[in-house]
Short mmCIF file of C-alpha atoms in Angstrom, two decimals:
data_model
loop_
_atom_site.label_atom_id
_atom_site.label_comp_id
_atom_site.label_asym_id
_atom_site.label_seq_id
_atom_site.Cartn_x
_atom_site.Cartn_y
_atom_site.Cartn_z
CA MET A 15 13.21 9.64 8.69
CA THR A 16 13.48 7.25 11.61
CA TYR A 17 12.03 3.77 11.83
CA GLY A 18 9.68 4.99 14.59
CA GLU A 19 8.35 7.89 12.49
CA ASN A 20 7.75 5.56 9.56
CA LYS A 21 5.96 3.04 11.81
CA LYS A 22 3.59 5.76 13.01
CA ILE A 23 2.59 6.46 9.39
CA THR A 24 1.93 2.77 8.75
CA LEU A 25 -0.15 2.40 11.91
CA ALA A 26 -2.08 5.56 11.05
CA LEU A 27 -2.82 4.23 7.55
CA ILE A 28 -4.35 1.05 8.94
CA GLU A 29 -6.12 2.95 11.75
CA GLU A 30 -4.15 1.24 14.51
CA TYR A 31 -2.09 4.19 15.74
CA ALA A 32 -2.29 4.64 19.52
CA PRO A 33 0.19 7.40 20.51
CA ASN A 34 -0.05 6.69 24.26
CA MET A 35 0.82 3.00 23.95
CA LYS A 36 4.42 1.76 24.22
CA ASN A 37 4.22 -0.09 20.87
CA LYS A 38 2.06 2.70 19.35
CA THR A 39 -0.73 0.18 18.79
CA GLU A 40 -3.18 -1.72 21.00
CA ASP A 41 -3.00 -4.76 18.74
CA GLU A 42 -0.26 -7.04 20.11
CA ASP A 43 -0.30 -9.22 16.98
CA ILE A 44 0.51 -6.21 14.79
CA ALA A 45 3.19 -5.01 17.23
CA THR A 46 4.85 -8.44 17.14
CA ARG A 47 4.77 -8.80 13.34
CA LEU A 48 5.65 -5.20 12.46
CA PRO A 49 9.49 -5.37 12.64
CA PHE A 50 9.65 -8.47 10.44
CA LEU A 51 7.27 -7.08 7.84
CA TYR A 52 9.26 -3.84 7.86
CA ASN A 53 12.46 -5.77 7.28
CA LEU A 54 11.05 -7.49 4.18
CA ALA A 55 9.64 -4.31 2.66
CA TYR A 56 12.74 -2.30 3.60
CA LYS A 57 15.05 -4.75 1.84
CA GLU A 58 12.80 -4.89 -1.21
CA LEU A 59 12.94 -1.11 -1.57
CA ALA A 60 16.72 -1.10 -0.97
CA ILE A 61 17.12 -3.40 -3.97
CA THR A 62 14.68 -1.34 -6.05
CA LYS A 63 16.53 1.93 -5.33
CA LYS A 64 19.96 0.91 -4.23
CA ILE A 65 21.89 2.33 -1.28
CA ILE A 66 25.40 3.49 -2.18
CA GLY A 67 28.35 2.80 0.09
CA THR A 68 32.10 3.29 -0.26
CA LYS A 69 35.11 1.56 1.20
CA ARG A 70 38.63 2.99 0.94
CA TYR A 71 41.70 0.77 0.97
CA GLU A 72 44.89 2.72 1.69
CA GLU A 73 48.18 1.95 -0.05
CA ILE A 74 50.68 -0.27 1.66
CA ASP A 75 54.21 1.12 1.73
CA ASP A 76 56.26 -1.59 0.09
CA GLU A 77 59.88 -0.55 -0.23
CA ASN A 78 60.62 -3.45 -2.58
CA LYS A 79 57.79 -2.39 -4.95
CA ARG A 80 57.47 -5.84 -6.41
CA ASP A 81 54.35 -7.19 -8.07
CA LYS A 82 52.58 -8.45 -4.99
CA TYR A 83 48.84 -8.39 -4.34
CA THR A 84 47.47 -7.91 -0.85
CA SER A 85 44.02 -9.30 -0.07
CA TYR A 86 41.35 -7.28 1.73
CA ASN A 87 37.85 -8.22 2.75
CA LEU A 88 35.10 -6.58 0.74
CA PRO A 89 32.43 -4.86 2.86
CA SER A 90 30.15 -7.35 4.60
CA ASP A 91 27.05 -5.40 3.48
CA LEU A 92 28.06 -5.48 -0.22
CA TYR A 93 25.20 -6.27 -2.60
CA GLN A 94 26.85 -5.34 -5.94
CA VAL A 95 30.06 -3.54 -6.92
CA LYS A 96 29.30 -0.30 -8.76
CA ARG A 97 32.86 0.72 -9.64
CA ILE A 98 36.41 0.56 -8.39
CA LEU A 99 38.97 3.32 -8.84
CA ALA A 100 42.33 4.37 -7.47
CA VAL A 101 43.31 7.92 -6.51
CA ASP A 102 46.62 9.48 -5.49
CA THR A 103 47.15 11.64 -2.40
CA ASN A 104 45.59 14.63 -4.24
CA ASN A 105 42.50 12.57 -5.14
CA VAL A 106 43.49 12.47 -8.81
CA LYS A 107 42.38 9.30 -10.56
CA ILE A 108 45.25 6.91 -11.35
CA ASP A 109 45.51 3.46 -12.94
CA SER A 110 44.39 0.69 -10.66
CA ASP A 111 45.43 -2.94 -10.58
CA TYR A 112 43.17 -5.31 -8.67
CA TYR A 113 41.07 -8.42 -9.01
CA ILE A 114 38.17 -9.85 -7.02
CA ILE A 115 37.62 -13.43 -5.94
CA SER A 116 34.62 -14.29 -3.79
CA ASN A 117 34.45 -11.76 -0.92
CA LYS A 118 38.05 -10.51 -1.26
CA ILE A 119 39.68 -7.80 -3.34
CA TYR A 120 43.35 -8.23 -4.20
CA ILE A 121 45.14 -4.91 -4.76
CA ASN A 122 48.60 -4.60 -6.30
CA ASP A 123 51.05 -3.13 -3.78
CA ASN A 124 52.50 -1.00 -6.58
CA THR A 125 49.32 1.09 -6.61
CA CYS A 126 50.56 4.46 -5.33
CA GLY A 127 47.42 5.68 -3.67
CA SER A 128 44.08 4.54 -2.32
CA THR A 129 41.70 2.12 -3.97
CA ILE A 130 38.04 3.03 -3.52
CA VAL A 131 35.24 0.52 -3.94
CA GLU A 132 31.89 2.16 -4.62
CA TYR A 133 29.15 -0.37 -4.12
CA TYR A 134 25.47 -0.96 -3.59
CA LYS A 135 24.82 -2.24 -0.12
CA TYR A 136 22.27 -4.21 1.81
CA PRO A 137 20.56 -2.20 4.52
CA GLN A 138 20.90 -3.05 8.17
CA ASP A 139 18.31 -5.59 9.34
CA ILE A 140 15.19 -4.40 11.11
CA ASN A 141 14.10 -6.76 13.88
CA GLU A 142 12.42 -6.69 17.30
CA ASN A 143 15.56 -5.09 18.81
CA THR A 144 15.66 -2.18 16.35
CA LYS A 145 15.14 1.10 18.16
CA ASP A 146 12.59 3.64 16.92
CA SER A 147 15.45 6.15 16.68
CA PHE A 148 17.16 4.09 13.92
CA TYR A 149 17.51 6.22 10.77
CA LEU A 150 16.35 4.41 7.64
CA GLU A 151 19.15 4.04 5.10
CA ILE A 152 16.97 4.15 2.00
CA ASP A 153 16.33 7.45 0.22
CA GLU A 154 13.48 9.66 1.37
CA ASP A 155 11.36 8.94 -1.70
CA ALA A 156 11.64 5.20 -0.98
CA GLN A 157 10.78 5.83 2.68
CA SER A 158 7.44 7.29 1.57
CA LEU A 159 6.55 4.00 -0.15
CA LEU A 160 7.45 1.85 2.83
CA PRO A 161 4.28 2.41 4.93
CA TYR A 162 2.03 1.36 2.02
CA LYS A 163 3.92 -1.89 1.47
CA VAL A 164 3.96 -2.72 5.19
CA ALA A 165 0.24 -1.84 5.55
CA ASP A 166 -0.50 -4.16 2.63
CA ASP A 167 1.49 -6.99 4.24
CA ILE A 168 -0.08 -6.49 7.69
CA LEU A 169 -3.65 -6.63 6.38
CA LYS A 170 -3.20 -9.53 3.92
CA THR A 171 -3.94 -12.06 6.66
CA ASP A 172 -6.98 -10.19 7.97
CA PRO A 173 -10.04 -11.56 6.13
CA SER A 174 -12.17 -8.57 7.17
CA ALA A 175 -9.72 -5.98 5.81
CA ASN A 176 -9.56 -4.61 2.31
CA TYR A 177 -5.78 -4.79 1.94
CA THR A 178 -6.00 -4.45 -1.86
CA ALA A 179 -6.41 -0.69 -1.44
CA PHE A 180 -2.89 -0.54 0.05
CA ALA A 181 -1.52 -3.02 -2.49
CA ASN A 182 -2.94 -0.93 -5.33
CA GLU A 183 -1.63 2.34 -3.88
CA TYR A 184 1.82 0.82 -3.35
CA GLN A 185 1.87 -0.44 -6.96
CA ARG A 186 0.67 2.96 -8.24
CA LYS A 187 3.43 4.76 -6.34
CA LEU A 188 5.98 2.16 -7.48
CA GLN A 189 5.06 2.83 -11.13
CA ILE A 190 6.03 6.50 -10.84
CA PHE A 191 9.00 5.83 -8.53
CA ASP A 192 12.24 7.23 -9.95
CA THR A 193 15.06 4.80 -9.23
CA ARG A 194 17.75 6.79 -11.05
CA ARG A 195 20.82 7.72 -9.06
CA ASN A 196 22.18 10.20 -11.61
CA ILE A 197 20.55 12.47 -14.12
CA PRO A 198 22.56 13.42 -17.22
CA ILE A 199 23.99 16.93 -17.06
CA VAL A 200 24.68 19.03 -20.12
CA ASN A 201 27.27 21.78 -19.95
CA LEU A 202 26.76 24.43 -22.64
CA ARG A 203 29.51 26.92 -23.28
CA LYS A 204 29.43 30.09 -25.22
CA PRO A 205 31.82 29.88 -28.18
CA LYS A 206 35.03 31.90 -27.90
CA TYR A 207 34.59 33.36 -31.37
CA ASN A 208 31.52 34.69 -33.09
CA ILE A 209 30.87 32.99 -36.39
#
């Protein structure tokens, strides 16, 4: 879903959606605050159900093959490292030799293959320059929570609005929100011999 599509849902929830207006709302205050409130809620949901990214570091051909470590920058959007592995040219897992200090990974030049960093990442910022065509990086189930959180935040400062309805609905949806990335898989095989 795009940022623009998600904004329309939020504006519809709070009864401010005006499809013929440039900002999709007649309320200039809401139009001004919307990107910043989206950014906060978007990042909160990205930490709740993490976005996975990968970065591949190719081997360096070192004819001397001595124990030397080359430093590489870790991804700038890195939130947490999930795992690091090395693979050969056939994508078969091999032993890896690395260490991390601050925002750098040091990989042994004797590693005969690529080192892959799988990590959880921060999403791109949403601000007043973000285009409506920007595709949200969080999973679709998290995208469906986003309008309720933003609606809650928009209406909190309006004394005439009952924002608690959106806060309660967001909390209800958050309680049943499945943040798992993997579900265990069981492989059952038929025995070769009858017993």
